[in-house]
Amino acid sequence: MEKKIRVLVAKPGLDGHDRGAKVIARALRDAGMEVIYTGLRQTPEQIVQAGIQEDADVIAMSILSGAHNHLFPRVMELLKEKKIDDVLVIGGGVIPDEDIPALKNAGIAAIFTPGTPTTETIEFIKNNLKRKA
């Protein structure tokens, strides 16, 4: 039996809106992935710790608060400090186009903005896993 892709869906920072995160979590689940949702207001440290504890293949962060330029790279720094380089990290939410290159440069594999079809996110995950599921 093939191992399911494990995706940790996280809401970093003080953002209190999680409808988009729940929509993507449901779409990933319906696509056959195992989804762990951390809930609201997670610190980068909590997200990385949960990713380790849950043996996540993917960390998918959703943010609307505007703190993506600080919080997303911080998650990448913590993963690097812990020598974790086999987890695919993606982000989504209300993120200006001009911020996306710096986030990718920090190690975020992809950024999905509002209106992106969930099928695009699903296919990206399947085609870009760093671990063999």
mmCIF file of N, CA and C in Angstrom, residues 16-94:
data_model
loop_
_atom_site.group_PDB
_atom_site.id
_atom_site.type_symbol
_atom_site.label_atom_id
_atom_site.label_comp_id
_atom_site.label_asym_id
_atom_site.label_seq_id
_atom_site.Cartn_x
_atom_site.Cartn_y
_atom_site.Cartn_z
ATOM 1 N N GLY A 16 -6.438 35.734 12.166
ATOM 2 C CA GLY A 16 -7.531 34.966 12.743
ATOM 3 C C GLY A 16 -8.506 34.408 11.730
ATOM 4 N N HIS A 17 -8.163 34.461 10.452
ATOM 5 C CA HIS A 17 -9.072 33.986 9.410
ATOM 6 C C HIS A 17 -8.542 32.683 8.827
ATOM 7 N N ASP A 18 -9.331 31.625 8.925
ATOM 8 C CA ASP A 18 -8.831 30.331 8.462
ATOM 9 C C ASP A 18 -9.704 29.641 7.428
ATOM 10 N N ARG A 19 -10.632 30.357 6.834
ATOM 11 C CA ARG A 19 -11.496 29.726 5.832
ATOM 12 C C ARG A 19 -10.673 29.146 4.684
ATOM 13 N N GLY A 20 -9.717 29.931 4.159
ATOM 14 C CA GLY A 20 -8.882 29.454 3.053
ATOM 15 C C GLY A 20 -8.069 28.236 3.438
ATOM 16 N N ALA A 21 -7.519 28.235 4.654
ATOM 17 C CA ALA A 21 -6.737 27.083 5.120
ATOM 18 C C ALA A 21 -7.617 25.841 5.217
ATOM 19 N N LYS A 22 -8.852 26.034 5.667
ATOM 20 C CA LYS A 22 -9.767 24.889 5.776
ATOM 21 C C LYS A 22 -10.194 24.387 4.403
ATOM 22 N N VAL A 23 -10.362 25.289 3.457
ATOM 23 C CA VAL A 23 -10.709 24.881 2.090
ATOM 24 C C VAL A 23 -9.577 24.053 1.501
ATOM 25 N N ILE A 24 -8.344 24.521 1.648
ATOM 26 C CA ILE A 24 -7.213 23.776 1.078
ATOM 27 C C ILE A 24 -7.013 22.461 1.820
ATOM 28 N N ALA A 25 -7.211 22.454 3.134
ATOM 29 C CA ALA A 25 -7.081 21.209 3.902
ATOM 30 C C ALA A 25 -8.085 20.175 3.407
ATOM 31 N N ARG A 26 -9.302 20.602 3.179
ATOM 32 C CA ARG A 26 -10.335 19.673 2.697
ATOM 33 C C ARG A 26 -10.005 19.171 1.298
ATOM 34 N N ALA A 27 -9.525 20.064 0.419
ATOM 35 C CA ALA A 27 -9.181 19.661 -0.947
ATOM 36 C C ALA A 27 -8.033 18.652 -0.944
ATOM 37 N N LEU A 28 -7.027 18.883 -0.108
ATOM 38 C CA LEU A 28 -5.905 17.951 -0.020
ATOM 39 C C LEU A 28 -6.367 16.605 0.520
ATOM 40 N N ARG A 29 -7.227 16.641 1.534
ATOM 41 C CA ARG A 29 -7.774 15.398 2.085
ATOM 42 C C ARG A 29 -8.549 14.634 1.016
ATOM 43 N N ASP A 30 -9.398 15.370 0.279
ATOM 44 C CA ASP A 30 -10.198 14.733 -0.766
ATOM 45 C C ASP A 30 -9.333 14.169 -1.892
ATOM 46 N N ALA A 31 -8.114 14.702 -2.029
ATOM 47 C CA ALA A 31 -7.175 14.203 -3.039
ATOM 48 C C ALA A 31 -6.375 13.007 -2.521
ATOM 49 N N GLY A 32 -6.688 12.548 -1.309
ATOM 50 C CA GLY A 32 -6.041 11.353 -0.772
ATOM 51 C C GLY A 32 -4.864 11.615 0.133
ATOM 52 N N MET A 33 -4.632 12.870 0.482
ATOM 53 C CA MET A 33 -3.524 13.192 1.373
ATOM 54 C C MET A 33 -3.996 13.164 2.819
ATOM 55 N N GLU A 34 -3.051 12.919 3.700
ATOM 56 C CA GLU A 34 -3.340 12.975 5.127
ATOM 57 C C GLU A 34 -3.032 14.396 5.588
ATOM 58 N N VAL A 35 -4.014 15.076 6.171
ATOM 59 C CA VAL A 35 -3.874 16.485 6.517
ATOM 60 C C VAL A 35 -3.937 16.670 8.028
ATOM 61 N N ILE A 36 -2.993 17.425 8.538
ATOM 62 C CA ILE A 36 -2.956 17.801 9.947
ATOM 63 C C ILE A 36 -3.087 19.317 9.970
ATOM 64 N N TYR A 37 -4.123 19.823 10.619
ATOM 65 C CA TYR A 37 -4.346 21.272 10.682
ATOM 66 C C TYR A 37 -3.979 21.754 12.079
ATOM 67 N N THR A 38 -3.075 22.731 12.152
ATOM 68 C CA THR A 38 -2.566 23.188 13.449
ATOM 69 C C THR A 38 -3.478 24.182 14.147
ATOM 70 N N GLY A 39 -4.385 24.794 13.419
ATOM 71 C CA GLY A 39 -5.220 25.823 14.017
ATOM 72 C C GLY A 39 -4.598 27.200 13.859
ATOM 73 N N LEU A 40 -5.252 28.176 14.459
ATOM 74 C CA LEU A 40 -4.867 29.580 14.314
ATOM 75 C C LEU A 40 -3.691 29.975 15.194
ATOM 76 N N ARG A 41 -3.066 31.065 14.799
ATOM 77 C CA ARG A 41 -2.071 31.791 15.593
ATOM 78 C C ARG A 41 -0.879 30.940 16.042
ATOM 79 N N GLN A 42 -0.267 30.283 15.082
ATOM 80 C CA GLN A 42 0.888 29.448 15.369
ATOM 81 C C GLN A 42 2.182 30.232 15.162
ATOM 82 N N THR A 43 3.144 30.020 16.031
ATOM 83 C CA THR A 43 4.457 30.618 15.838
ATOM 84 C C THR A 43 5.252 29.752 14.857
ATOM 85 N N PRO A 44 6.274 30.319 14.229
ATOM 86 C CA PRO A 44 7.123 29.479 13.383
ATOM 87 C C PRO A 44 7.690 28.279 14.148
ATOM 88 N N GLU A 45 8.054 28.493 15.409
ATOM 89 C CA GLU A 45 8.589 27.387 16.228
ATOM 90 C C GLU A 45 7.553 26.285 16.404
ATOM 91 N N GLN A 46 6.305 26.655 16.641
ATOM 92 C CA GLN A 46 5.247 25.659 16.799
ATOM 93 C C GLN A 46 5.003 24.903 15.495
ATOM 94 N N ILE A 47 5.052 25.625 14.391
ATOM 95 C CA ILE A 47 4.826 24.992 13.092
ATOM 96 C C ILE A 47 5.914 23.966 12.799
ATOM 97 N N VAL A 48 7.160 24.341 12.997
ATOM 98 C CA VAL A 48 8.270 23.420 12.733
ATOM 99 C C VAL A 48 8.198 22.224 13.674
ATOM 100 N N GLN A 49 7.924 22.465 14.939
ATOM 101 C CA GLN A 49 7.821 21.358 15.900
ATOM 102 C C GLN A 49 6.699 20.402 15.513
ATOM 103 N N ALA A 50 5.551 20.950 15.121
ATOM 104 C CA ALA A 50 4.437 20.099 14.698
ATOM 105 C C ALA A 50 4.805 19.313 13.449
ATOM 106 N N GLY A 51 5.516 19.955 12.521
ATOM 107 C CA GLY A 51 5.944 19.260 11.314
ATOM 108 C C GLY A 51 6.843 18.081 11.626
ATOM 109 N N ILE A 52 7.730 18.265 12.592
ATOM 110 C CA ILE A 52 8.625 17.184 13.012
ATOM 111 C C ILE A 52 7.827 16.083 13.704
ATOM 112 N N GLN A 53 6.989 16.456 14.657
ATOM 113 C CA GLN A 53 6.210 15.471 15.419
ATOM 114 C C GLN A 53 5.283 14.664 14.521
ATOM 115 N N GLU A 54 4.729 15.326 13.517
ATOM 116 C CA GLU A 54 3.773 14.655 12.628
ATOM 117 C C GLU A 54 4.446 13.992 11.429
ATOM 118 N N ASP A 55 5.772 14.102 11.328
ATOM 119 C CA ASP A 55 6.524 13.547 10.205
ATOM 120 C C ASP A 55 5.926 14.011 8.870
ATOM 121 N N ALA A 56 5.693 15.312 8.782
ATOM 122 C CA ALA A 56 5.058 15.886 7.603
ATOM 123 C C ALA A 56 5.990 15.841 6.395
ATOM 124 N N ASP A 57 5.406 15.539 5.253
ATOM 125 C CA ASP A 57 6.114 15.615 3.983
ATOM 126 C C ASP A 57 6.059 17.040 3.428
ATOM 127 N N VAL A 58 4.999 17.752 3.819
ATOM 128 C CA VAL A 58 4.734 19.093 3.315
ATOM 129 C C VAL A 58 4.289 19.975 4.473
ATOM 130 N N ILE A 59 4.780 21.211 4.507
ATOM 131 C CA ILE A 59 4.243 22.235 5.391
ATOM 132 C C ILE A 59 3.620 23.282 4.484
ATOM 133 N N ALA A 60 2.312 23.468 4.638
ATOM 134 C CA ALA A 60 1.557 24.429 3.838
ATOM 135 C C ALA A 60 1.066 25.534 4.768
ATOM 136 N N MET A 61 1.595 26.733 4.581
ATOM 137 C CA MET A 61 1.221 27.846 5.451
ATOM 138 C C MET A 61 0.282 28.797 4.720
ATOM 139 N N SER A 62 -0.699 29.297 5.443
ATOM 140 C CA SER A 62 -1.665 30.238 4.908
ATOM 141 C C SER A 62 -1.642 31.491 5.763
ATOM 142 N N ILE A 63 -1.586 32.656 5.103
ATOM 143 C CA ILE A 63 -1.498 33.902 5.863
ATOM 144 C C ILE A 63 -2.251 35.026 5.148
ATOM 145 N N LEU A 64 -2.917 35.830 5.938
ATOM 146 C CA LEU A 64 -3.622 36.995 5.419
ATOM 147 C C LEU A 64 -3.186 38.275 6.117
ATOM 148 N N SER A 65 -2.383 38.160 7.143
ATOM 149 C CA SER A 65 -2.074 39.293 8.019
ATOM 150 C C SER A 65 -1.007 40.243 7.499
ATOM 151 N N GLY A 66 -0.284 39.860 6.460
ATOM 152 C CA GLY A 66 0.782 40.703 5.949
ATOM 153 C C GLY A 66 2.141 40.424 6.563
ATOM 154 N N ALA A 67 2.229 39.445 7.453
ATOM 155 C CA ALA A 67 3.497 39.137 8.128
ATOM 156 C C ALA A 67 4.280 38.029 7.425
ATOM 157 N N HIS A 68 3.911 37.712 6.207
ATOM 158 C CA HIS A 68 4.550 36.616 5.474
ATOM 159 C C HIS A 68 6.048 36.822 5.267
ATOM 160 N N ASN A 69 6.483 38.066 5.067
ATOM 161 C CA ASN A 69 7.911 38.318 4.824
ATOM 162 C C ASN A 69 8.776 38.014 6.039
ATOM 163 N N HIS A 70 8.197 37.961 7.193
ATOM 164 C CA HIS A 70 8.927 37.598 8.411
ATOM 165 C C HIS A 70 8.686 36.131 8.785
ATOM 166 N N LEU A 71 7.420 35.718 8.802
ATOM 167 C CA LEU A 71 7.078 34.397 9.333
ATOM 168 C C LEU A 71 7.467 33.244 8.411
ATOM 169 N N PHE A 72 7.255 33.371 7.118
ATOM 170 C CA PHE A 72 7.597 32.276 6.207
ATOM 171 C C PHE A 72 9.104 32.004 6.215
ATOM 172 N N PRO A 73 9.950 33.048 6.040
ATOM 173 C CA PRO A 73 11.398 32.788 6.094
ATOM 174 C C PRO A 73 11.852 32.249 7.453
ATOM 175 N N ARG A 74 11.197 32.649 8.529
ATOM 176 C CA ARG A 74 11.566 32.150 9.860
ATOM 177 C C ARG A 74 11.332 30.642 9.941
ATOM 178 N N VAL A 75 10.256 30.161 9.370
ATOM 179 C CA VAL A 75 10.018 28.707 9.339
ATOM 180 C C VAL A 75 11.159 28.022 8.587
ATOM 181 N N MET A 76 11.580 28.598 7.474
ATOM 182 C CA MET A 76 12.675 28.008 6.701
ATOM 183 C C MET A 76 13.979 28.018 7.498
ATOM 184 N N GLU A 77 14.249 29.100 8.230
ATOM 185 C CA GLU A 77 15.456 29.174 9.073
ATOM 186 C C GLU A 77 15.450 28.070 10.131
ATOM 187 N N LEU A 78 14.304 27.874 10.757
ATOM 188 C CA LEU A 78 14.206 26.855 11.811
ATOM 189 C C LEU A 78 14.388 25.450 11.244
ATOM 190 N N LEU A 79 13.818 25.200 10.079
ATOM 191 C CA LEU A 79 14.003 23.886 9.442
ATOM 192 C C LEU A 79 15.483 23.666 9.133
ATOM 193 N N LYS A 80 16.136 24.714 8.636
ATOM 194 C CA LYS A 80 17.562 24.610 8.309
ATOM 195 C C LYS A 80 18.392 24.354 9.566
ATOM 196 N N GLU A 81 18.072 25.080 10.654
ATOM 197 C CA GLU A 81 18.774 24.877 11.927
ATOM 198 C C GLU A 81 18.664 23.437 12.410
ATOM 199 N N LYS A 82 17.515 22.822 12.147
ATOM 200 C CA LYS A 82 17.278 21.446 12.587
ATOM 201 C C LYS A 82 17.720 20.432 11.529
ATOM 202 N N LYS A 83 18.381 20.950 10.480
ATOM 203 C CA LYS A 83 18.910 20.119 9.396
ATOM 204 C C LYS A 83 17.815 19.300 8.698
ATOM 205 N N ILE A 84 16.655 19.922 8.547
ATOM 206 C CA ILE A 84 15.540 19.292 7.843
ATOM 207 C C ILE A 84 15.463 19.924 6.460
ATOM 208 N N ASP A 85 15.798 19.124 5.450
ATOM 209 C CA ASP A 85 15.792 19.656 4.094
ATOM 210 C C ASP A 85 14.944 18.824 3.137
ATOM 211 N N ASP A 86 14.191 17.879 3.701
ATOM 212 C CA ASP A 86 13.390 17.004 2.850
ATOM 213 C C ASP A 86 11.891 17.252 2.993
ATOM 214 N N VAL A 87 11.512 18.428 3.506
ATOM 215 C CA VAL A 87 10.110 18.793 3.640
ATOM 216 C C VAL A 87 9.813 19.895 2.625
ATOM 217 N N LEU A 88 8.788 19.695 1.830
ATOM 218 C CA LEU A 88 8.340 20.691 0.869
ATOM 219 C C LEU A 88 7.559 21.758 1.640
ATOM 220 N N VAL A 89 7.924 23.022 1.464
ATOM 221 C CA VAL A 89 7.240 24.109 2.161
ATOM 222 C C VAL A 89 6.603 25.024 1.121
ATOM 223 N N ILE A 90 5.285 25.218 1.267
ATOM 224 C CA ILE A 90 4.545 26.095 0.369
ATOM 225 C C ILE A 90 3.766 27.105 1.194
ATOM 226 N N GLY A 91 3.354 28.168 0.543
ATOM 227 C CA GLY A 91 2.593 29.194 1.225
ATOM 228 C C GLY A 91 1.443 29.672 0.368
ATOM 229 N N GLY A 92 0.506 30.318 1.037
ATOM 230 C CA GLY A 92 -0.627 30.866 0.320
ATOM 231 C C GLY A 92 -1.286 31.958 1.126
ATOM 232 N N GLY A 93 -2.181 32.661 0.463
ATOM 233 C CA GLY A 93 -2.908 33.729 1.117
ATOM 234 C C GLY A 93 -2.778 35.020 0.341
ATOM 235 N N VAL A 94 -3.091 36.109 1.008
ATOM 236 C CA VAL A 94 -3.025 37.419 0.387
ATOM 237 C C VAL A 94 -1.580 37.905 0.466
#
